[in-house]
Coordinates of C-alpha atoms in Angstrom, one line a residue:
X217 CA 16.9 38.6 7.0
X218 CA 15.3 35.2 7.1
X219 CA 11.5 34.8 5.6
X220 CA 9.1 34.0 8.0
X221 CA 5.4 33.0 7.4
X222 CA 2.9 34.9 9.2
X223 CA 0.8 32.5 10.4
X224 CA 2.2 28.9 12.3
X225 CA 1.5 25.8 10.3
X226 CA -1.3 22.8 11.3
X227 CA -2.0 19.0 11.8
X228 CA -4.8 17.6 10.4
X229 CA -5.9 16.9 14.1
X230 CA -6.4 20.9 14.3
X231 CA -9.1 20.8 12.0
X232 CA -13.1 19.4 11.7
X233 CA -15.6 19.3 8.7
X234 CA -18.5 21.4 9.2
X235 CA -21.5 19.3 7.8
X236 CA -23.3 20.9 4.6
X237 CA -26.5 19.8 3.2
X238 CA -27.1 16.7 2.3
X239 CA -30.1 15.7 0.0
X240 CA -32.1 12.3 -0.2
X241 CA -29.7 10.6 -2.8
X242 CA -26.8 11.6 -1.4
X243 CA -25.8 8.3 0.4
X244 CA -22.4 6.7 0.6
X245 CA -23.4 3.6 -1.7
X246 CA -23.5 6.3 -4.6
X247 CA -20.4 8.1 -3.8
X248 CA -17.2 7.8 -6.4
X249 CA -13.7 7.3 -4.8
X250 CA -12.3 7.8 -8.3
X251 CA -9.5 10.0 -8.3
X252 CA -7.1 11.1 -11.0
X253 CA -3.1 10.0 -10.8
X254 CA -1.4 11.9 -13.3
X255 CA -1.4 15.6 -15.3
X256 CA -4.0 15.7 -17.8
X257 CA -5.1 19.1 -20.0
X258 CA -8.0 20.9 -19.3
X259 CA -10.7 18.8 -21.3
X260 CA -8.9 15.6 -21.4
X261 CA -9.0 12.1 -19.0
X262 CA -5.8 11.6 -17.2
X263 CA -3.9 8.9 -18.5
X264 CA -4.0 7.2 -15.6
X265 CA -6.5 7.3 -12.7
X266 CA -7.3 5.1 -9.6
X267 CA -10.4 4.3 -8.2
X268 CA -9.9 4.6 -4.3
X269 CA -7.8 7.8 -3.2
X270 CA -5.0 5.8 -1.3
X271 CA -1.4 4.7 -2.2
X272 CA 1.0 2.8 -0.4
X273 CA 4.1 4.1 1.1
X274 CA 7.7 3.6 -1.3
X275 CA 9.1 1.3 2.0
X276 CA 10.6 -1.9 2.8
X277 CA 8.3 -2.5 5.4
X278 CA 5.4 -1.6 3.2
X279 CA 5.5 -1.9 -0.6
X280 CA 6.3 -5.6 -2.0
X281 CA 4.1 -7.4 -4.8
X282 CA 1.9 -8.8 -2.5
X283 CA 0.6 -5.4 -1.2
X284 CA 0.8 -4.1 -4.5
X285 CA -1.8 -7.1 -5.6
X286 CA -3.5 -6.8 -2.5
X287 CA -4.3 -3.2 -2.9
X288 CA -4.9 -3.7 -6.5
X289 CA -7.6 -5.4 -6.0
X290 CA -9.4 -3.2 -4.0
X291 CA -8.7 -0.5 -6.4
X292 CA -5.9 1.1 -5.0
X293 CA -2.1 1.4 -6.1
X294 CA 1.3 0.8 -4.5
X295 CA 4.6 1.8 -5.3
X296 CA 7.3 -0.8 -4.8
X297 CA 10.8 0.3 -2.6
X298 CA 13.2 1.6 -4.6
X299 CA 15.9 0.6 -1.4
X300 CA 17.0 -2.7 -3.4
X301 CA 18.9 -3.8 -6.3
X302 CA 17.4 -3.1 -9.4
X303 CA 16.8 -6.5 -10.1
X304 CA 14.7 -7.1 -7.5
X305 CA 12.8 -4.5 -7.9
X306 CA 12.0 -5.3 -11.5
X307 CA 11.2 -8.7 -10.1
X308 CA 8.2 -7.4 -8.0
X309 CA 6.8 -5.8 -10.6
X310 CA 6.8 -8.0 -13.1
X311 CA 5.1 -10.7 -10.4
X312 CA 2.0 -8.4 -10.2
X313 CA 2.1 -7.6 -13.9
X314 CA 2.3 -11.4 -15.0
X315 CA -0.4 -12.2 -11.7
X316 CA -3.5 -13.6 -12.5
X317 CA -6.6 -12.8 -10.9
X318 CA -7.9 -15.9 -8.4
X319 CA -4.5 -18.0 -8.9
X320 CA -2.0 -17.2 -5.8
X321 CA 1.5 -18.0 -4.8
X322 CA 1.5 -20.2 -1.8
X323 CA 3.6 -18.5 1.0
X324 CA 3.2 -21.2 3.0
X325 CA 5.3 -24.0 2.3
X326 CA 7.1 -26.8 4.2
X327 CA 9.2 -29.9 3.8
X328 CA 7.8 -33.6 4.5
X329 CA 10.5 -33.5 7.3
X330 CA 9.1 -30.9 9.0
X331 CA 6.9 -31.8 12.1
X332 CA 3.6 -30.6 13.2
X333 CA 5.1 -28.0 15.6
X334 CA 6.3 -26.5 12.3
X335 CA 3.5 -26.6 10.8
X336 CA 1.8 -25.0 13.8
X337 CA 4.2 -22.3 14.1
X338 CA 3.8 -21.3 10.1
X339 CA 0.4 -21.2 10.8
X340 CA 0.5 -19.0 13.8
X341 CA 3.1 -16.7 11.3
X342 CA 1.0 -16.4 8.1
X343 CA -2.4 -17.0 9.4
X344 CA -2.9 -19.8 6.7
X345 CA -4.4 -23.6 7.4
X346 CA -3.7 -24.7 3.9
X347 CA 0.2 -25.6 3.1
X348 CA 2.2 -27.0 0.2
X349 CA 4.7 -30.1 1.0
X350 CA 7.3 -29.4 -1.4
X351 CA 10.6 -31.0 -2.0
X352 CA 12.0 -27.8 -1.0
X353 CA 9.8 -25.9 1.3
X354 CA 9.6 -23.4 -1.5
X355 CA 6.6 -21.6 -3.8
X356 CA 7.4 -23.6 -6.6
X357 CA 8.9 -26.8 -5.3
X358 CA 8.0 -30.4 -6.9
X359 CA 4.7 -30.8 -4.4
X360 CA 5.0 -34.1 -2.2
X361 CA 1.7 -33.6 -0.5
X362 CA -0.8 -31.1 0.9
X363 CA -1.1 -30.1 4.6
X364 CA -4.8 -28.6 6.1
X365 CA -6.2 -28.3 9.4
X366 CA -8.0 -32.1 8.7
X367 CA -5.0 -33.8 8.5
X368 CA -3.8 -33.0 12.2
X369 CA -5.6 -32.9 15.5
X370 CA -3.2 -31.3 18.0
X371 CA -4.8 -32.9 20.9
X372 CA -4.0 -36.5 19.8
X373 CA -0.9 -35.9 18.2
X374 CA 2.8 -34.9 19.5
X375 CA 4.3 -31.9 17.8
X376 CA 7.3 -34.0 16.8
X377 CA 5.4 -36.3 14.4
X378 CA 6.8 -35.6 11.0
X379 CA 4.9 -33.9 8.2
X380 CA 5.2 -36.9 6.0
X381 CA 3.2 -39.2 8.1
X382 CA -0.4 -37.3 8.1
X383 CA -0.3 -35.2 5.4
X384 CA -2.7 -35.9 1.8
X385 CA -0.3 -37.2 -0.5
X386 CA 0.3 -36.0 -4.2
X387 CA -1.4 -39.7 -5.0
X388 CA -4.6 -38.4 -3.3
X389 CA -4.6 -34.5 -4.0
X390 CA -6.7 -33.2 -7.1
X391 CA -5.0 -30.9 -9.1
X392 CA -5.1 -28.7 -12.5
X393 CA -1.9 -28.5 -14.7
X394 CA -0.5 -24.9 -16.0
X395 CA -2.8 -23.2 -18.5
X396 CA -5.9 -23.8 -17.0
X397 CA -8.3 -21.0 -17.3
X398 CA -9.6 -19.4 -13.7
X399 CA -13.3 -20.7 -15.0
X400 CA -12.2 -23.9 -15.4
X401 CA -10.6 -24.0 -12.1
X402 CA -13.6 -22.9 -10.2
X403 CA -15.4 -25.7 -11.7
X404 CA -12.9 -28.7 -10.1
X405 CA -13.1 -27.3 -7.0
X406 CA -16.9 -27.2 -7.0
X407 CA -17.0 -30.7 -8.7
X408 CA -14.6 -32.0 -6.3
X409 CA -16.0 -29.9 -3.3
X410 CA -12.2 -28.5 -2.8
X411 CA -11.6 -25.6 -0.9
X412 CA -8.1 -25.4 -2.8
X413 CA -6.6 -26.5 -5.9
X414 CA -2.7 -27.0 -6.7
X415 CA -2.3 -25.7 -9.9
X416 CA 1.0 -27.8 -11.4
X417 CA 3.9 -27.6 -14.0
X418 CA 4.1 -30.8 -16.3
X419 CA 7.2 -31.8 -14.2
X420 CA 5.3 -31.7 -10.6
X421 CA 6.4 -28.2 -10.0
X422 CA 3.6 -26.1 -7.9
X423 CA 2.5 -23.0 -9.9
X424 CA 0.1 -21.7 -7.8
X425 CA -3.1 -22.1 -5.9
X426 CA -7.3 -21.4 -6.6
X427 CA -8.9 -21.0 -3.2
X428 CA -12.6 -22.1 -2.7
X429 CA -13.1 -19.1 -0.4
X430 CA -11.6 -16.5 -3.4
X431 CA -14.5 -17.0 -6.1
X432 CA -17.0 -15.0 -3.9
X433 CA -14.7 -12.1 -3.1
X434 CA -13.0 -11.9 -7.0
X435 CA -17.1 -11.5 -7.9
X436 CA -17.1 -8.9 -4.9
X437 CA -14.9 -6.7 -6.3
X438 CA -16.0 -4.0 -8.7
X439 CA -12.8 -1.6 -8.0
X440 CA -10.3 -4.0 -8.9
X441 CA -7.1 -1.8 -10.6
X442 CA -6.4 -2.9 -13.7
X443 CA -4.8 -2.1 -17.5
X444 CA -5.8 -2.3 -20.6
X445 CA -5.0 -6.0 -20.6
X446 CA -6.7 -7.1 -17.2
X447 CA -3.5 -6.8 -15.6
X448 CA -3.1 -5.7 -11.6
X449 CA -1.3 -2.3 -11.9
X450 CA 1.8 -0.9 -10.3
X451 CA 4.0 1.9 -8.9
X452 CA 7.4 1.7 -8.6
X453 CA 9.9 3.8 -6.5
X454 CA 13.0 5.3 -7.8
X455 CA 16.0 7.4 -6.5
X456 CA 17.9 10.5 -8.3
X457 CA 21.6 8.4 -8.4
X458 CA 21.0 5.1 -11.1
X459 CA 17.5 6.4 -12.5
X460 CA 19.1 5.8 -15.8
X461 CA 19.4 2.2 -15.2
X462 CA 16.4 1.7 -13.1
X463 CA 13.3 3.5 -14.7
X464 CA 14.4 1.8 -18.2
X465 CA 13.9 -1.8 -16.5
X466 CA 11.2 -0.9 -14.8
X467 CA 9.2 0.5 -17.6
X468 CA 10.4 -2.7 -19.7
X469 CA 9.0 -4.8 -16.8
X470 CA 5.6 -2.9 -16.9
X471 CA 5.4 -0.1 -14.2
X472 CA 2.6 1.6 -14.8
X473 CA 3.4 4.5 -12.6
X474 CA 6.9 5.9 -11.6
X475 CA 7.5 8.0 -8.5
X476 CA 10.9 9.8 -7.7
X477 CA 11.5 8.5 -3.9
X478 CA 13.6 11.4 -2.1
X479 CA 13.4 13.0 1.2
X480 CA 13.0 16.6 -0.4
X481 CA 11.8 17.5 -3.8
X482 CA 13.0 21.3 -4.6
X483 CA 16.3 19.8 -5.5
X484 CA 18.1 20.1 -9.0
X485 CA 18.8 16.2 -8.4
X486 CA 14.5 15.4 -9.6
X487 CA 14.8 18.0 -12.0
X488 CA 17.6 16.0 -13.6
X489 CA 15.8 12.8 -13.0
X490 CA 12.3 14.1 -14.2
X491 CA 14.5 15.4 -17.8
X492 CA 15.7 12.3 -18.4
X493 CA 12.2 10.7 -18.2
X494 CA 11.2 13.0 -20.4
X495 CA 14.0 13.5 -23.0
X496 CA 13.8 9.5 -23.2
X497 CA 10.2 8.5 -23.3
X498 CA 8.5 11.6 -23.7
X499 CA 4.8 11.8 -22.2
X500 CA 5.0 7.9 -22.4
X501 CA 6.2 7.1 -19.0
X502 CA 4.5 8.9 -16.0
X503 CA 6.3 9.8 -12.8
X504 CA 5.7 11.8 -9.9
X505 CA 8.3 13.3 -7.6
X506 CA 8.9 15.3 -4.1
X507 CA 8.3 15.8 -1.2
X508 CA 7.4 19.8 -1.3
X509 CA 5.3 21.9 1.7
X510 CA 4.9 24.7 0.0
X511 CA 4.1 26.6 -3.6
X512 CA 7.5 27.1 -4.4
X513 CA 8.5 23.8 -4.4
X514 CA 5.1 22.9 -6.6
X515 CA 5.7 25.0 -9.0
X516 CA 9.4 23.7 -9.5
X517 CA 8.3 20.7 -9.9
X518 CA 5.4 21.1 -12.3
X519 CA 7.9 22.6 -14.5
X520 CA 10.2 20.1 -14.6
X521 CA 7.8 17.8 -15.8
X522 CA 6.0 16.1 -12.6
X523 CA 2.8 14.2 -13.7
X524 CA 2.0 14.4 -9.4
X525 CA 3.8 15.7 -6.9
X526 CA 3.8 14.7 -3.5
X527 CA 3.8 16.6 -0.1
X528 CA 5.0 16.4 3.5
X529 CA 8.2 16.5 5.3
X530 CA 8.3 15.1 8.3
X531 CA 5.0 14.2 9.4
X532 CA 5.3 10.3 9.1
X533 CA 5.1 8.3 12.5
X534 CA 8.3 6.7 12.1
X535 CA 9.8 10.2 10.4
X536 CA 12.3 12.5 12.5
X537 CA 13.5 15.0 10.2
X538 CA 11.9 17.9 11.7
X539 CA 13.9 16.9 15.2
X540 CA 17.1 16.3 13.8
X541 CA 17.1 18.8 10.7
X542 CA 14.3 21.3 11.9
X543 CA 12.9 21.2 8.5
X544 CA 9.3 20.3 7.7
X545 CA 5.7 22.0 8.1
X546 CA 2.7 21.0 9.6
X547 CA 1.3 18.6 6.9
X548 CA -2.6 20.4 6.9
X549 CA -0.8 23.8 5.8
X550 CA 1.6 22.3 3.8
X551 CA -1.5 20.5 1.8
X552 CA -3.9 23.8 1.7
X553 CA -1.1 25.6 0.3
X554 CA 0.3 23.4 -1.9
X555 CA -3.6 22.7 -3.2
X556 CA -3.8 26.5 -3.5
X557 CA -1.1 26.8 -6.0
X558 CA -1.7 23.5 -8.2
X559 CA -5.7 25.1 -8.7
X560 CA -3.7 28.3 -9.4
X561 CA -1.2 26.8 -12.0
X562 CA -4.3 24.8 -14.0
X563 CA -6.5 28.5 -14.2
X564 CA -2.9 30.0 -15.8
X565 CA -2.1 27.0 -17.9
X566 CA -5.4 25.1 -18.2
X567 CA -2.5 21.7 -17.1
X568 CA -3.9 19.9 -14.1
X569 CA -1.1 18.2 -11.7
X570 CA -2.5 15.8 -8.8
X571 CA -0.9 16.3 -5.2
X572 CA -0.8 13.1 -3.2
X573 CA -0.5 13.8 0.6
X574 CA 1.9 11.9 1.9
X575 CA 2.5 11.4 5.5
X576 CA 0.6 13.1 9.1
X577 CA -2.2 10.6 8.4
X578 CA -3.2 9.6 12.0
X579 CA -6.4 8.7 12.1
X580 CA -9.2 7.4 9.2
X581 CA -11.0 10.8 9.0
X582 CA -7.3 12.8 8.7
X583 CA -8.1 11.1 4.7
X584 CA -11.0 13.1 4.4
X585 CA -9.9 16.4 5.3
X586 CA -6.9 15.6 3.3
X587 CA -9.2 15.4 0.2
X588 CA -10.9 18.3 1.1
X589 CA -7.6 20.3 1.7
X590 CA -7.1 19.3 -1.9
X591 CA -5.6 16.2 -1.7
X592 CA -6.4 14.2 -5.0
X593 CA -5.0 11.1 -2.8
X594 CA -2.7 9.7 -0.1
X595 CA 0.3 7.8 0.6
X596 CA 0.1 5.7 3.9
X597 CA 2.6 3.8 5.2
X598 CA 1.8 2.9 8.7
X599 CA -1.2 2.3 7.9
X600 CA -0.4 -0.6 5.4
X601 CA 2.5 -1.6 7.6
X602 CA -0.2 -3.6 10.2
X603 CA -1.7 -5.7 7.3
X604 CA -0.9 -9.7 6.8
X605 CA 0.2 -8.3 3.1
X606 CA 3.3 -6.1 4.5
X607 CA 6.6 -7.3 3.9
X608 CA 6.9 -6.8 7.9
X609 CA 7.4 -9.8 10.1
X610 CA 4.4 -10.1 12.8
X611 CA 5.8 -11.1 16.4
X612 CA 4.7 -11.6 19.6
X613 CA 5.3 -8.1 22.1
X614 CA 4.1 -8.1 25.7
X615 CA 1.4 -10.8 24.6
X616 CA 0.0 -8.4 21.8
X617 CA 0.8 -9.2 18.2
X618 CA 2.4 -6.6 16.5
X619 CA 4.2 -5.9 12.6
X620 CA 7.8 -5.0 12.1
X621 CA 7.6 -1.3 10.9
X622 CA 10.9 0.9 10.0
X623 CA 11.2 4.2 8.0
X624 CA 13.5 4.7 4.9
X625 CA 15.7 6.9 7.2
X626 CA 16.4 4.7 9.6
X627 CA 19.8 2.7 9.8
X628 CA 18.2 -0.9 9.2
X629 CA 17.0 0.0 5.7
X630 CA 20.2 1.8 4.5
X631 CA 19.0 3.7 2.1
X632 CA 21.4 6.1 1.1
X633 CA 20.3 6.9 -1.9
X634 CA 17.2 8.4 -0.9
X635 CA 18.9 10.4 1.9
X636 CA 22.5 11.4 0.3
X637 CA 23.1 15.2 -0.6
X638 CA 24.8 14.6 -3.6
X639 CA 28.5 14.2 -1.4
X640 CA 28.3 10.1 -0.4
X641 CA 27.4 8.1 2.5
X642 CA 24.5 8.4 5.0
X643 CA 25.1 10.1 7.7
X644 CA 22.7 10.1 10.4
X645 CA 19.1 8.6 10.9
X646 CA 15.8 10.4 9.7
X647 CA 13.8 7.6 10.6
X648 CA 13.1 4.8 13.2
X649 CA 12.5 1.0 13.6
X650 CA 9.7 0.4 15.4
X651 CA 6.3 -2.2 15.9
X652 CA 2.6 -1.1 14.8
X653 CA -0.2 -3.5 16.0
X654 CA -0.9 -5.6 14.1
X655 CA -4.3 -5.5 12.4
X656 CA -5.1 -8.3 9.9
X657 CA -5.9 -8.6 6.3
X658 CA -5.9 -5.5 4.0
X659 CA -9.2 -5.9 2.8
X660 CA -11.4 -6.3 5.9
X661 CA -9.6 -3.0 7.6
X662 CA -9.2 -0.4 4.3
X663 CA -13.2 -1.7 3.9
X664 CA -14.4 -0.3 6.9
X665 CA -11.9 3.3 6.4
X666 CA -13.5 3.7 2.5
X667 CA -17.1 3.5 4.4
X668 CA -16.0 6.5 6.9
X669 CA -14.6 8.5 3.9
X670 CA -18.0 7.8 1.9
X671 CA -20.1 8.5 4.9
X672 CA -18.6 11.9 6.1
X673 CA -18.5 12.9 2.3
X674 CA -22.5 12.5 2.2
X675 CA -22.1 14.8 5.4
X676 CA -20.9 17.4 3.5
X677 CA -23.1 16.8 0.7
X678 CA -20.4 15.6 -1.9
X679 CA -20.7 12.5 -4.0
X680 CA -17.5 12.5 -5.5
X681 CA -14.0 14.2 -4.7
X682 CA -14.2 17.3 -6.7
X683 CA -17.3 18.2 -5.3
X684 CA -16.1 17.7 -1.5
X685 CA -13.4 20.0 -1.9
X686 CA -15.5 22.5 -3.4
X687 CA -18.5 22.4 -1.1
X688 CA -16.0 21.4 2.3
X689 CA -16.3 24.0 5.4
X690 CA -13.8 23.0 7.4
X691 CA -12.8 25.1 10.6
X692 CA -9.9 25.4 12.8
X693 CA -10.6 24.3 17.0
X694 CA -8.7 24.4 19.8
X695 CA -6.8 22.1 22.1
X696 CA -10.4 22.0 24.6
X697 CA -12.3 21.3 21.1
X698 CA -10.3 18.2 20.7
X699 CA -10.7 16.4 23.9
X700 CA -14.5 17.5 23.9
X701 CA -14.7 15.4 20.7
X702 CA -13.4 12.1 22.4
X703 CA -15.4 10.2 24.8
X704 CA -15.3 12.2 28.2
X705 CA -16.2 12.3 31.6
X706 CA -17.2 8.4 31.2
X707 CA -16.2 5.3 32.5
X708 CA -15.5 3.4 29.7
X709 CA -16.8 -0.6 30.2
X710 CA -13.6 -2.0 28.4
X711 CA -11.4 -0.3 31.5
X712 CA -13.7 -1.5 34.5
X713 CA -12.2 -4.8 34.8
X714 CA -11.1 -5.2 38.1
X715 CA -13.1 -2.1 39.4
X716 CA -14.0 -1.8 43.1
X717 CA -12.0 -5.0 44.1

């Protein structure tokens, strides 16, 4: 006969923090977000830790090098997809190993034959007012000429009017050649009161830009993610079919993390994977694998050689295993337990493995109990998916705009490899393609989220992770509990418009 567990699994949304004492000092300036990534041994540091409890998602639609730097700089990590050719892959990661701090790739680029609607519409698209003319309309194109919002005035000028006739020529644009330092940078644009500075190859080339408005923010961040050489750090995904070819690349290109990207976990496929890490590199090269939901599949794992391990199966917004396999568990239990058994496995062998939760993340204070489940941190991909840093296109949806987001499952990003059984092919979807709203930049949004996770964790009178999930009293409520904790029996101002005509 089948096993069945006693009791039915739960959402995050089933659960509240009971407040605990909080004393004087015990305010969310002070608290640390500082979170460990990989095994350690009972009285050592992890090799690697991160300083804000939040990953991004291994997905098209969410992982690139420009998240990755993005996120890096405000202290989190994100693990490049795995769904592409190994080349590009390797690619990504060595742009945000070889990045450096204040000097950016311009992603917006046109050619001196373009016309100002062009220019309009890449503006409207990437949200940016300062463009490279380059002979090619690409990144690193001979530049012609630069393009800003004081070079056009839409009112007195027809969209056709080409790009070459108002934009600042190269003859008049100050620029730095390659191999100038960031200081020195900062210092022509204050000479020259720039707000940005082309950064050029000795054959014209661009390299990059130094924005006026980046030397504040660069001093503003204290969490920045970085390795022993002042480099960004970065995951990358992999899959359990060309791991032999991929992770060697990878860790040749500088990964600093590896994670085993597979719709279930308790398979003999990681356990392959996760041998050939370590029969090859040894405790070198860190990797995490899953998904798992409960202790057995932990355990499995941890043996095998797992530096974290990751769980949930099913509970991502654009996921649909549990409808069209009926496999999953409610991602709350499925943490709790899985939490219950990694505490377990350090008391019996004094080895510590992180769990990352990954997926049922709803709302910003699901984080929270997910770190007081026993969480050490989260993957997000929805989340990310809304920020001007995904790789998803923003467009314009019943006059809202929204970004492109698809799951891994889904037919658009064909990735067999994460989904095949071991016998070929890809057979049906487990995911969908679908819009988010869209929400901004990265850094304004995940700001405001961290300040919620500091402030409830002063609520429960925690300063730091380890202490939240040892002093957290959380309690279960019911489905009356959770509409009495929404606004009720109100009138809302934002939805009186129009009221009583």
């Amino acid at each position: 006969m089948a096993k069945f567990f006693a009791e039915p699994s739960h959402t995050f949304s089933e659960y509240l923090l009971v407040p605990g004492f909080s004393a004087a000092d015990c305010v969310p300036s002070k608290v640390s977000l500082l979170t460990p990534a990989v095994r350690y041994t009972k009285g050592q540091k992890p090799a690697i830790s991160i300083n804000i409890p939040l990953v991004s998602a291994i997905m098209q639609s969410v992982s690139d090098d420009r998240m990755a730097i993005a996120l890096a700089k405000e202290g989190g990590l994100s693990f490049i997809y795995a769904s592409q050719p190994i080349e590009m892959e390797v690619e990504m990661v060595r742009r945000v190993k070889n990045h450096k701090a204040g000097f950016v790739t311009s992603d917006s680029n046109i050619m001196p034959d373009q016309t100002l609607a062009d220019v309009l519409r890449l503006k409207e698209e990437r949200g940016h007012s300062t463009m490279a003319v380059t002979h090619d309309g690409s990144a690193h194109g001979k530049l012609l000429g630069i393009v800003t919002s004081r070079d056009y005035r839409v009112s007195r000028m027809a969209t056709e009017t080409k790009v070459r006739e108002f934009m600042t020529p190269i003859e008049k644009v100050v620029f730095a050649r390659e191999g100038v330092s960031l200081s020195e940078a900062n210092d022509i644009i204050w000479d020259h009161k720039l707000n940005a500075l082309p950064i050029l190859r000795q054959d014209g080339s661009m390299v990059s830009f130094v924005f006026r408005k980046d030397y504040d923010s660069h001093k503003d961040k204290p969490l920045e993610l970085l390795d022993e050489n002042k480099r960004y750090m970065v995951g990358a995904g992999v899959n359990t079919h060309d791991y032999k070819e991929r992770i060697p690349a990878l860790v040749e290109a500088g990964a600093d993390l590896l994670c085993i990207d597979s719709s279930e976990g308790y398979t003999e496929w990681q356990q392959q994977a996760l041998g050939f890490v370590r029969q090859k590199y040894g405790d070198a090269v860190k990797i995490g694998a899953g998904n798992v939901v409960d202790a057995d599949g932990f355990l499995f794992l941890a043996e095998a050689g797992a530096d974290f391990i990751k769980v949930g199966i099913g509970g991502g917004s654009i996921c649909i295993t549990r409808e069209t396999k009926g496999i999953g568990r409610g991602q709350a239990t499925a943490v709790i337990e899985v939490a219950r058994a990694r505490d377990e496995y350090y008391k019996k062998t004094g080895v510590y493995i992180p769990i990352c939760a990954d997926g049922g993340i709803v709302h910003d204070y699901h984080l929270t109990l997910a770190l007081a489940m026993g969480a050490d941190f989260c993957m997000l991909g929805r989340y990310f998916s809304r920020f001007d840093e995904s790789p998803g296109a923003k467009v314009l949806i019943n006059g809202s705009y929204m970004k492109e987001y698809w799951g891994e499952g889904s037919a658009r990003a064909r990735n067999w490899q994460r989904y095949d059984s071991g016998e070929g092919g890809f057979h049906f979807e487990e995911g969908v393609d679908s819009y988010v709203p869209y929400a901004g930049s990265l850094g304004n949004n995940l700001g405001i989220t961290l300040s919620k996770i500091r402030s409830t964790m002063c609520n429960c009178g925690a300063l730091d992770i380890m202490t939240l999930r040892s002093e957290a009293r959380l309690t279960l409520v019911s489905s009356v509990s959770i509409v009495e904790g929404g606004a009720h029996d109100v009138l809302l101002k934002e939805n009186t418009q129009g009221f009583g005509r």
